[in-house]
Short mmCIF file of C-alpha atoms and ligand atoms in Angstrom, two decimals:
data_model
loop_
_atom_site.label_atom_id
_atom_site.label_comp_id
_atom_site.label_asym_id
_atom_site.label_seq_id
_atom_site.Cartn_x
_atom_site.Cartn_y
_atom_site.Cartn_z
CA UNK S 1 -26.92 8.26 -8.88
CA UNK S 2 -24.03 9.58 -6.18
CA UNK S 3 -24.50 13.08 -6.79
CA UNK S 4 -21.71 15.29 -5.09
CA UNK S 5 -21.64 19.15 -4.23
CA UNK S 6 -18.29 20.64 -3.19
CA UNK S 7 -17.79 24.06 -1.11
CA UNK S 8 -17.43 26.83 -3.32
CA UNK S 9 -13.50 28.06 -3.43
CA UNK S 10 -13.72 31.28 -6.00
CA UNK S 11 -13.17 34.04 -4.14
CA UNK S 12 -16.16 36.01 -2.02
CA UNK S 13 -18.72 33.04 -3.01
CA UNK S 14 -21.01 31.93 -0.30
CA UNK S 15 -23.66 30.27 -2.05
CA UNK S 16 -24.27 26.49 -2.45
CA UNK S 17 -24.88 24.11 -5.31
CA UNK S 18 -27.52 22.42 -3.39
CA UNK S 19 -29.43 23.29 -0.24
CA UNK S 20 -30.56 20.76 2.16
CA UNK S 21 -34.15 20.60 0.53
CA UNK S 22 -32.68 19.71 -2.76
CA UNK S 23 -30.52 17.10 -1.01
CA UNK S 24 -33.54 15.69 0.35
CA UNK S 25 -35.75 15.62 -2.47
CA UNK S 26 -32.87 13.26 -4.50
CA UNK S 27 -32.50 10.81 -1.63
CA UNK S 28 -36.20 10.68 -1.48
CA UNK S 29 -35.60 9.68 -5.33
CA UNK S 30 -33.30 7.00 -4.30
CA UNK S 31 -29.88 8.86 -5.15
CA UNK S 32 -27.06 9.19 -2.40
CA UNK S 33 -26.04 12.98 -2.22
CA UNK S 34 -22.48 13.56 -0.57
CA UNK S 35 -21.77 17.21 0.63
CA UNK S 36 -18.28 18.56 0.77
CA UNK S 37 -18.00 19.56 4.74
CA UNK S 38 -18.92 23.58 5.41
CA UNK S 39 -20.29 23.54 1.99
CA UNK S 40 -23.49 25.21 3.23
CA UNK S 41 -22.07 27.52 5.82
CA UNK S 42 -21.54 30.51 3.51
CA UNK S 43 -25.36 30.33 3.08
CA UNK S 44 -26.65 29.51 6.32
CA UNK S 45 -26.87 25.94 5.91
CA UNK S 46 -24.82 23.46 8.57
CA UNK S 47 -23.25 19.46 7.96
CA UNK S 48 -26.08 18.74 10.63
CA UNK S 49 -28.95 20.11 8.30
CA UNK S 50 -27.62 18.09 5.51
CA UNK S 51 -27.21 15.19 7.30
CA UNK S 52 -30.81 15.19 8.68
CA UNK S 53 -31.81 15.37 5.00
CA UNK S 54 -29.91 12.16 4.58
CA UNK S 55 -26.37 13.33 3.04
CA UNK S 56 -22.95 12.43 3.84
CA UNK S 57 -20.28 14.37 4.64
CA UNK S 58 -17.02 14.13 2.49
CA UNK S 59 -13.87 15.57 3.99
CA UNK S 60 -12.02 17.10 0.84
CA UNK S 61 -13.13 18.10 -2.48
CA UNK S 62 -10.93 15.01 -3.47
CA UNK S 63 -13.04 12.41 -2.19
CA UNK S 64 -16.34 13.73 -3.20
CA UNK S 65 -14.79 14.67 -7.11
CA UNK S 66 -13.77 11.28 -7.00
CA UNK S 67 -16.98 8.94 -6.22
CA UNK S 68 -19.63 11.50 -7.59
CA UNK S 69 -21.21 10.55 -10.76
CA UNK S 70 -23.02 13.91 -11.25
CA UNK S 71 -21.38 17.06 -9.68
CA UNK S 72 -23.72 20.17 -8.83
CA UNK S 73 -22.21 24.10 -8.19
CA UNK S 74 -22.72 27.22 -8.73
CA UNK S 75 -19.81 29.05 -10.11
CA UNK S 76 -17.69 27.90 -12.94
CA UNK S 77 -15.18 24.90 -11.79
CA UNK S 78 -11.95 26.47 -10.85
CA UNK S 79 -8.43 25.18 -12.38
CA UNK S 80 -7.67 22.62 -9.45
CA UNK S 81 -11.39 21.74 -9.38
CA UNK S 82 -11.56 21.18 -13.61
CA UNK S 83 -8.18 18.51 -13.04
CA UNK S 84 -10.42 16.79 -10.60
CA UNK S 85 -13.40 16.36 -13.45
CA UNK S 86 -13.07 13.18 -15.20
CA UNK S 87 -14.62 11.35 -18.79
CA UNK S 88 -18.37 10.21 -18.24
CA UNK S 89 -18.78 12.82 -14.73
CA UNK S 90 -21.89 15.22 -14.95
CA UNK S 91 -21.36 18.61 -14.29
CA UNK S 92 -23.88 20.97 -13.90
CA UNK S 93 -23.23 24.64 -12.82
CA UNK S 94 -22.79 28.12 -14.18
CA UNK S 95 -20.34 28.09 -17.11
CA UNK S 96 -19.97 31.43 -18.99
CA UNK S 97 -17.77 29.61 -21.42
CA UNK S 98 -17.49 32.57 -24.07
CA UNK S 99 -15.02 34.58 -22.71
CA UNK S 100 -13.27 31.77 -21.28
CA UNK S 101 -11.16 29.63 -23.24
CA UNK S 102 -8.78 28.28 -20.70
CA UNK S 103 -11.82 26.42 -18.70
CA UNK S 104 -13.45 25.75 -22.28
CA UNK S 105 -10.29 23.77 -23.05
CA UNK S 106 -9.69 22.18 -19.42
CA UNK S 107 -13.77 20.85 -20.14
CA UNK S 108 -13.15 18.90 -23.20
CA UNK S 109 -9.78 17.85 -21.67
CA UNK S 110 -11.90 16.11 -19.12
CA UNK S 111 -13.92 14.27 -20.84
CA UNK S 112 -16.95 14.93 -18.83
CA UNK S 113 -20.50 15.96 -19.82
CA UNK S 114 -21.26 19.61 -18.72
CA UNK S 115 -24.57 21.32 -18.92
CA UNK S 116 -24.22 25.28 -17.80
CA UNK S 117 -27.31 26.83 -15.97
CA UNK S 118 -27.16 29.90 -18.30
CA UNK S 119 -27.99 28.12 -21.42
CA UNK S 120 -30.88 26.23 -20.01
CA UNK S 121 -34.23 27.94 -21.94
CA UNK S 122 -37.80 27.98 -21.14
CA UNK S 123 -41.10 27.75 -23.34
CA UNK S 124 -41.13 31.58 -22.98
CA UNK S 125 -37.77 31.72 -24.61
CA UNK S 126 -36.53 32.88 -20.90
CA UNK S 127 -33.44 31.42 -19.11
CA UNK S 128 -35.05 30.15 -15.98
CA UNK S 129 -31.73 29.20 -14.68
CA UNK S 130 -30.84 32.79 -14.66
CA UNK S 131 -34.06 34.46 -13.94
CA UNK S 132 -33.79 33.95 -10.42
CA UNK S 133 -30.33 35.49 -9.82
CA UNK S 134 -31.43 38.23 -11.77
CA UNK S 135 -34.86 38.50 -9.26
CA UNK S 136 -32.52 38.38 -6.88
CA UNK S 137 -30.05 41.69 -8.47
CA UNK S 138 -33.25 43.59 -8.91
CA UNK S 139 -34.61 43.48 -6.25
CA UNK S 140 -31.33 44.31 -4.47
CA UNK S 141 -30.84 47.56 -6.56
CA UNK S 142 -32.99 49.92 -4.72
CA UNK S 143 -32.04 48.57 -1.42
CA UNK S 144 -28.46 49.23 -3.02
CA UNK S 145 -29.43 52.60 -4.34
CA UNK S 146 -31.14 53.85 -1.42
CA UNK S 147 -28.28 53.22 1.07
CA UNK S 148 -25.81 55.26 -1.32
CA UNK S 149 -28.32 58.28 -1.18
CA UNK S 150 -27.05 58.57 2.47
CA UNK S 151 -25.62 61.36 2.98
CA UNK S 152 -22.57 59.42 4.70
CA UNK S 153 -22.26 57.60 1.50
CA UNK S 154 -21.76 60.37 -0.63
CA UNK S 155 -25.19 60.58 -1.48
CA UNK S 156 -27.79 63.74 -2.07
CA UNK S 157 -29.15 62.77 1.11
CA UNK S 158 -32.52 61.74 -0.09
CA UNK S 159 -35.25 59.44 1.37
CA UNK S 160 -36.58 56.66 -1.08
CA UNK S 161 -40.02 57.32 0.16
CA UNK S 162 -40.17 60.94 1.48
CA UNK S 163 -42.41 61.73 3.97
CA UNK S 164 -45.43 63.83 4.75
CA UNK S 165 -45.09 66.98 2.84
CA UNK S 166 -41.53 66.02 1.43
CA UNK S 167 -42.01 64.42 -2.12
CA UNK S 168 -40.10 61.06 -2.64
CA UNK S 169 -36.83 60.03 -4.20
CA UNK S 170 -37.11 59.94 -7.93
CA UNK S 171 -36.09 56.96 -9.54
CA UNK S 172 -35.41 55.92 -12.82
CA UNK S 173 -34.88 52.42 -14.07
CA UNK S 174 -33.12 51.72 -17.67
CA UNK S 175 -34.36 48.48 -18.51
CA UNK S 176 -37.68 46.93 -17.68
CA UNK S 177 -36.66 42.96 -18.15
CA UNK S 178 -36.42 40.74 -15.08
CA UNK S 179 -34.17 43.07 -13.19
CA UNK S 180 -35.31 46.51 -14.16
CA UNK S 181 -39.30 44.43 -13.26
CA UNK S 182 -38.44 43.78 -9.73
CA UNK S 183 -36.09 46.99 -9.31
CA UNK S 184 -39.21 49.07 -10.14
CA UNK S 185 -41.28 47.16 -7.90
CA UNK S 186 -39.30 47.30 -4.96
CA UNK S 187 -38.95 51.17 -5.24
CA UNK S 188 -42.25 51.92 -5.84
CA UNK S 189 -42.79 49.75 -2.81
CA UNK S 190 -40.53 52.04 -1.05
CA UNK S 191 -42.20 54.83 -1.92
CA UNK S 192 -40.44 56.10 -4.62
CA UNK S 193 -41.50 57.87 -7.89
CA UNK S 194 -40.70 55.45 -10.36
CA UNK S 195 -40.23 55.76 -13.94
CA UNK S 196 -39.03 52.11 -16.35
CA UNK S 197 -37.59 52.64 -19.43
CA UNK S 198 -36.73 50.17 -22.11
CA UNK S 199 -36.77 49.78 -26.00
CA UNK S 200 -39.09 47.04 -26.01
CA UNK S 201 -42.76 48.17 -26.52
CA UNK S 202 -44.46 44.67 -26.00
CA UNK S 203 -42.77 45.34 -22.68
CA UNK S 204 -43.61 48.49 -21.95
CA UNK S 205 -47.31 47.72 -22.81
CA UNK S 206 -46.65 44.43 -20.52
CA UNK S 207 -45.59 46.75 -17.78
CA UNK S 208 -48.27 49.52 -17.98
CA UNK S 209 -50.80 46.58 -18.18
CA UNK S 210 -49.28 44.82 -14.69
CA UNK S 211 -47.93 47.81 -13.03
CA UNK S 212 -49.57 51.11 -14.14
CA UNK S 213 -50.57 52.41 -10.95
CA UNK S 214 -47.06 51.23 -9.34
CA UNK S 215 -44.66 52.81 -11.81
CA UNK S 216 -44.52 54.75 -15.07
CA UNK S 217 -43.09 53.82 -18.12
CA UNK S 218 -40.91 55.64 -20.93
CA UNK S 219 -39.81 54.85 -24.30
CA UNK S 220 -36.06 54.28 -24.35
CA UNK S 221 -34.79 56.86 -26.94
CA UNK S 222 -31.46 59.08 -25.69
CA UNK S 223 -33.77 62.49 -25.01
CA UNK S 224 -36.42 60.80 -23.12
CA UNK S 225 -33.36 58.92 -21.04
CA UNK S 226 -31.35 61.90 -20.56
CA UNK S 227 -34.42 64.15 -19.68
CA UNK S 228 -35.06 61.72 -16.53
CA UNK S 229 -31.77 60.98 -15.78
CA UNK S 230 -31.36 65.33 -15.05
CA UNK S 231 -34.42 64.65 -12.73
CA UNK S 232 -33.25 61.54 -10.94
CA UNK S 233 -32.21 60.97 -7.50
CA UNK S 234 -31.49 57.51 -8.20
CA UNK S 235 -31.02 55.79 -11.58
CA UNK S 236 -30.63 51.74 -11.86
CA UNK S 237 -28.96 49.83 -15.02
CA UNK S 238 -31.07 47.39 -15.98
CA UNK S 239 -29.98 46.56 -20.23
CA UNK S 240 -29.43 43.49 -21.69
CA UNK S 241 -28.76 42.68 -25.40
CA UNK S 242 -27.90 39.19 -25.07
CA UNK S 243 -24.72 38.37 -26.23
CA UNK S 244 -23.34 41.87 -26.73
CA UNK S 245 -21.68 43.96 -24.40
CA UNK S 246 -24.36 46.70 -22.25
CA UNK S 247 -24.52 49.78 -24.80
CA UNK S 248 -23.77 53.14 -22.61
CA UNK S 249 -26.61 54.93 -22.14
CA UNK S 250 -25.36 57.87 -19.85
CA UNK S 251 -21.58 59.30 -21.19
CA UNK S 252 -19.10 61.18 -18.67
CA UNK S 253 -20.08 64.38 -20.43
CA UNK S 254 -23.86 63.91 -19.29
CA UNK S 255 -22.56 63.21 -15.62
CA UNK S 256 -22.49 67.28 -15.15
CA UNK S 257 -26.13 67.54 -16.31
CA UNK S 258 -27.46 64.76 -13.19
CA UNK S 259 -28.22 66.42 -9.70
CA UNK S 260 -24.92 65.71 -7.56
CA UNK S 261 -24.72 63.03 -5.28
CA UNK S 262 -27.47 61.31 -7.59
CA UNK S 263 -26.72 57.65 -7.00
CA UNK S 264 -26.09 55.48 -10.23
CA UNK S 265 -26.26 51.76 -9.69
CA UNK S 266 -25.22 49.86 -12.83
CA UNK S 267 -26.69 45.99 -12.68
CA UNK S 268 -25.52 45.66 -16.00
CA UNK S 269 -21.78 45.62 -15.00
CA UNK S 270 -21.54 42.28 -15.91
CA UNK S 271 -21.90 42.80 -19.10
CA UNK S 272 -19.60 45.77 -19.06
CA UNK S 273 -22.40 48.57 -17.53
CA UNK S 274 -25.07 50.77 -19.56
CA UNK S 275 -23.00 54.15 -18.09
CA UNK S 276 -19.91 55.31 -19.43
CA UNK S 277 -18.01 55.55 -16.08
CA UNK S 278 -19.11 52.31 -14.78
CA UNK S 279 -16.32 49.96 -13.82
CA UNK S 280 -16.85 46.77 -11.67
CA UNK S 281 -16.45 47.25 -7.99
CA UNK S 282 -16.76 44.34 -5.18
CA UNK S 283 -19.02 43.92 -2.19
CA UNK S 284 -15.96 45.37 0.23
CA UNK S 285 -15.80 48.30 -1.61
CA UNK S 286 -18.79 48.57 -3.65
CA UNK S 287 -19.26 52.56 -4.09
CA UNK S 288 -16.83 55.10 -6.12
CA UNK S 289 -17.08 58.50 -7.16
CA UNK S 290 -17.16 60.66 -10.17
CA UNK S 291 -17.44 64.17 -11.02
CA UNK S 292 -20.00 64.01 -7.30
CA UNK S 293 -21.87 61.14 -9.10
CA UNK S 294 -22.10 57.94 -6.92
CA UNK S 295 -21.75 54.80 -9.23
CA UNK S 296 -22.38 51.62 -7.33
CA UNK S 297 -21.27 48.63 -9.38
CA UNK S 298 -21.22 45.42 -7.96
CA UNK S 299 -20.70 42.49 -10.53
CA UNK S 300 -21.90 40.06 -8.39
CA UNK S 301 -24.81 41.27 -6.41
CA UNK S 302 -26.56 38.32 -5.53
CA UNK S 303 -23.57 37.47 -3.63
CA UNK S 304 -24.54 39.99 -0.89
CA UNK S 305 -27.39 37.97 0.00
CA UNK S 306 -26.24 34.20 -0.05
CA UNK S 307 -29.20 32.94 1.80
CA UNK S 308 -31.90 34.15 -0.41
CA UNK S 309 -30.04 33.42 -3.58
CA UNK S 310 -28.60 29.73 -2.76
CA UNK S 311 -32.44 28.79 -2.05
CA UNK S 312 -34.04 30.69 -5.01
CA UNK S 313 -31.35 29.14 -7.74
CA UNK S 314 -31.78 25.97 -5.72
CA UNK S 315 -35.37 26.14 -6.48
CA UNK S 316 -34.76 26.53 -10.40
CA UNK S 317 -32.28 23.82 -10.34
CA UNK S 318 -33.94 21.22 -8.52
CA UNK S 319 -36.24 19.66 -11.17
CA UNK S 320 -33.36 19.56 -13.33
CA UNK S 321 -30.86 18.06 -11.09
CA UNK S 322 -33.75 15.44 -10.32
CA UNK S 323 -34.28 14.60 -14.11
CA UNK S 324 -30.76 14.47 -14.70
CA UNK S 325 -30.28 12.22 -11.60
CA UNK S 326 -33.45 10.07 -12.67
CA UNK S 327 -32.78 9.60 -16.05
CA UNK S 328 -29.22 10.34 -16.51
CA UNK S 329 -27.85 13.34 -18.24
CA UNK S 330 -28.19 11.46 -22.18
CA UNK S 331 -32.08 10.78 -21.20
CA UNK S 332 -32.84 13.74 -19.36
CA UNK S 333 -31.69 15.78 -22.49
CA UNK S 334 -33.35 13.47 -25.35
CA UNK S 335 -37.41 14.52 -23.23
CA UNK S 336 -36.53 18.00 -22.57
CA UNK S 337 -35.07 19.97 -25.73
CA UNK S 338 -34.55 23.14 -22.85
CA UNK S 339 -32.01 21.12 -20.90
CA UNK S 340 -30.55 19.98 -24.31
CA UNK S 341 -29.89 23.37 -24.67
CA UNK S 342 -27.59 23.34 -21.51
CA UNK S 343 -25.46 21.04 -22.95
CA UNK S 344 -22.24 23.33 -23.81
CA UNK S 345 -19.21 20.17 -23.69
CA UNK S 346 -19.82 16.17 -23.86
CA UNK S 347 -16.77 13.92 -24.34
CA UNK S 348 -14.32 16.09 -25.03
CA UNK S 349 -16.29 17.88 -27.57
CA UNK S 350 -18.01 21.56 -27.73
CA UNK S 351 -21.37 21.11 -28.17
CA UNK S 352 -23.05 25.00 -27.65
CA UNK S 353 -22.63 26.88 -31.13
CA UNK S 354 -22.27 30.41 -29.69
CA UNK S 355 -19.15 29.37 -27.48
CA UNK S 356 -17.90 27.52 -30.33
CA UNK S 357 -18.26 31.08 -32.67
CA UNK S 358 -16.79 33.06 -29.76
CA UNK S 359 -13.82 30.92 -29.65
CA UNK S 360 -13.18 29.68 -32.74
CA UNK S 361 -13.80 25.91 -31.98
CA UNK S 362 -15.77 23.22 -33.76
CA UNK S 363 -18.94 22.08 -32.53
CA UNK S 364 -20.78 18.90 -32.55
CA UNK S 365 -24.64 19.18 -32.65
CA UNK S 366 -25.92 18.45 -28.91
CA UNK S 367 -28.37 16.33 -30.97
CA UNK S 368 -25.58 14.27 -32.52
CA UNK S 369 -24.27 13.94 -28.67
CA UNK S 370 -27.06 12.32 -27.66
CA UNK S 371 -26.08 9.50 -30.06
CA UNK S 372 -22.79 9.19 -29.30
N1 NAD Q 401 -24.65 42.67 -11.33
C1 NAD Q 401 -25.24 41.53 -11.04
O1 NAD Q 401 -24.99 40.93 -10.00
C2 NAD Q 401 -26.28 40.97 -11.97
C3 NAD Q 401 -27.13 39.93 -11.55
C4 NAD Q 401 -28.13 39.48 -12.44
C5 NAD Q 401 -28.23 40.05 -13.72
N2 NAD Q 401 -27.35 41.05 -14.08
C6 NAD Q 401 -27.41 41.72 -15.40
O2 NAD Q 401 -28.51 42.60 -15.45
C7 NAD Q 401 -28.80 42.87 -16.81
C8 NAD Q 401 -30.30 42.75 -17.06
O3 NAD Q 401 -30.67 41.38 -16.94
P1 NAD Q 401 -32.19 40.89 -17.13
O4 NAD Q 401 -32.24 39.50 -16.66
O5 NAD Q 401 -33.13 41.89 -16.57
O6 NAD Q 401 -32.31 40.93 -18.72
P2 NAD Q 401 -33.68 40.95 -19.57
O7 NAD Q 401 -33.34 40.43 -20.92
O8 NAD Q 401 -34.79 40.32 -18.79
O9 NAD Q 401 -34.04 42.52 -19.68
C9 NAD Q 401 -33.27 43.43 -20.39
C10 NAD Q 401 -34.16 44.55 -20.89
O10 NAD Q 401 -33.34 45.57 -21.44
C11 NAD Q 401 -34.06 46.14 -22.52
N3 NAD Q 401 -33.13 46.92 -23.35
C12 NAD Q 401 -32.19 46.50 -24.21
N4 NAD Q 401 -31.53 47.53 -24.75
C13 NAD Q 401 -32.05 48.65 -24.19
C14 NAD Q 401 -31.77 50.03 -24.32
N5 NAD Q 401 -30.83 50.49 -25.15
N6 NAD Q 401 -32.51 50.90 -23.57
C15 NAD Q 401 -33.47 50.46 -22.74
N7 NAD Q 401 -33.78 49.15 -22.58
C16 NAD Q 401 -33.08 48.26 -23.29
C17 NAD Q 401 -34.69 44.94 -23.21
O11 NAD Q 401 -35.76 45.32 -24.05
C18 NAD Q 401 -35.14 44.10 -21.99
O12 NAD Q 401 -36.47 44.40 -21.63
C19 NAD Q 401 -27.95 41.88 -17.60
O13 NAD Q 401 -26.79 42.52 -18.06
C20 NAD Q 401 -27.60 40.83 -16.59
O14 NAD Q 401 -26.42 40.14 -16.93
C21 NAD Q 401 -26.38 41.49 -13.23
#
């Protein structure tokens, strides 16, 4: 199969549908793998290091759109690159098709067969394709967190870890799924006095199990959140319902009752942030403040570190990518029911049910795709 993979052109995206491992690995499977030139640079990568894993360089998106039989990304295809999709293509990238019905509509009007990373499942019932950028967000948070404690940043002026005879930065996580996991982690690593709450008791008897000496753990309920929030130097948004908006667990009326300069950092934003005041803020100007409460609220965190998050999504993707490249995309789906679920447009037709309730549009059963 010609698989292509153009530069990224949505705005402050650096990373890269495939790095040059993943290149190699399908021309080691016999497949030709054409790179769009600087594709990799946002992420570290150069046309050299794909060309030594035996790519090509295409000069414009144009060329490599045109000749590709399965196209691989990372963000959503933009409007110019959706006219350049065409009937029997493979696409296979982040989506988000719900709240979008102008891209949902430019799909089917291609005609190709698109299978979003988000949908993907796992035998765990995870969503393996998103796990990693998640790892990534978490694991960014207290780094986040702990710079905005600066006192130049408008923060209390607290050190994560303390130090001898000075007690540590206290830190609360919301959350204890994959983010609020490796967000607890990293600031217990940094020394912190950690505390993960979440809803879930299977998880919170997961987490005392794993991490009981690391961190501690709280049930969820509004006193025992407010209680730590009062005590926290930092506190970390880490909720998901899936498929509903992030319910607000701190209001603006509870901002007067945290310690000022406390530093909130709302992961979450993408789904519309767990605190009242959290709006989404960018990587130039990630940090706002209200009522002395430092909300940092970055929608796209992995973005900050392109390196680490091209090669850790790259990892997810790459046995997919292979079958789909292997088998082709109607194959690849019929052995593996969790890539089936990936399949959100084929042919003009919506296949994924919950973008088909969201926005009103019939769906055909992915199952019934495979047949057609
Ligand atoms: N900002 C970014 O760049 C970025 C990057 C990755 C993920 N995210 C977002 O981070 C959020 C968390 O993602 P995840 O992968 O960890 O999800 P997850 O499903 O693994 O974990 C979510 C956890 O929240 C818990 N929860 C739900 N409601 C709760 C409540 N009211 N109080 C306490 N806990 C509650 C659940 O029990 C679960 O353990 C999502 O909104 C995701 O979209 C943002």
């Amino acid at each position: 199969m010609r698989i292509g993979c153009p530069k990224e052109i949505k705005p402050q995206e650096f990373r890269v549908g495939l790095t040059p491992n993943a290149a190699r690995e399908a021309v080691t499977h016999g497949h030709s793998v054409v790179m769009e030139q600087g594709a990799g640079t946002g992420a570290g990568f150069t046309d050299e290091d794909y060309i030594a894993a035996g790519a090509e360089i295409a000069g414009t998106a144009a060329d490599l759109f045109a000749t590709a039989e399965m196209i691989v990304k990372v963000k959503e295809p933009q409007a110019v690159e959706r006219k350049m999709l065409r009937e029997g293509q493979i696409l296979f990238t982040y989506l988000h098709l719900a709240p979008d019905p102008e891209q949902t509509h430019d799909l089917m009007a291609s005609g190709a067969t698109c299978i979003a990373y988000e949908t993907v499942t796992d035998d765990r019932g995870g969503l393996p394709l998103l796990a990693p950028m998640s790892e990534v967000a978490g694991r960014l948070a207290p780094q986040v967190g702990a710079w905005t404690l600066q006192k130049a940043n408008g923060g209390r002026g607290v050190l994560m870890g303390g130090v001898p005879g000075v007690g540590p930065a206290r830190v609360v996580v919301i959350g204890g799924g994959v983010v609020g996991t490796h967000a607890a982690k990293i600031a217990a690593g940094m020394g912190a006095d950690v505390t993960v709450l979440d809803r879930s008791l299977p998880r919170l008897r997961y987490l005392d199990d794993v991490f009981g000496g690391q961190f501690k753990t709280s049930y969820a309920s509004a006193g025992n959140t407010i209680e730590l929030a009062r005590e926290a130097d930092l506190i970390i948004g880490a909720v998901l319902i899936p498929g509903a908006a992030a319910p607000k667990l701190i209001s603006r009326a509870q901002l007067s009752e945290l310690k000022q300069g406390a530093a909130l950092v709302d992961v979450a934003i993408d789904q519309g942030g767990c605190f009242e005041t959290s709006k989404a803020t960018t990587h130039q100007d990630p940090v706002y403040d209200v009522d002395g409460i430092m909300h940092y609220c970055v929608a796209n965190m992995p973005g900050a570190v392109a390196r680490t998050s091209t090669i850790a999504l790259g990892n997810a993707t790459m046995p997919f990518m292979l079958a789909l490249a292997d088998k082709g995309w109607r194959q690849a789906c019929e052995d593996d029911p969790h890539l089936l679920n990936g399949l959100n447009v084929h042919a003009g037709k919506l296949t994924y049910y919950a973008v088909g309730k969201a926005l009103g549009i019939d769906v055909l059963s992915p199952a019934l795709a495979l047949k057609e």
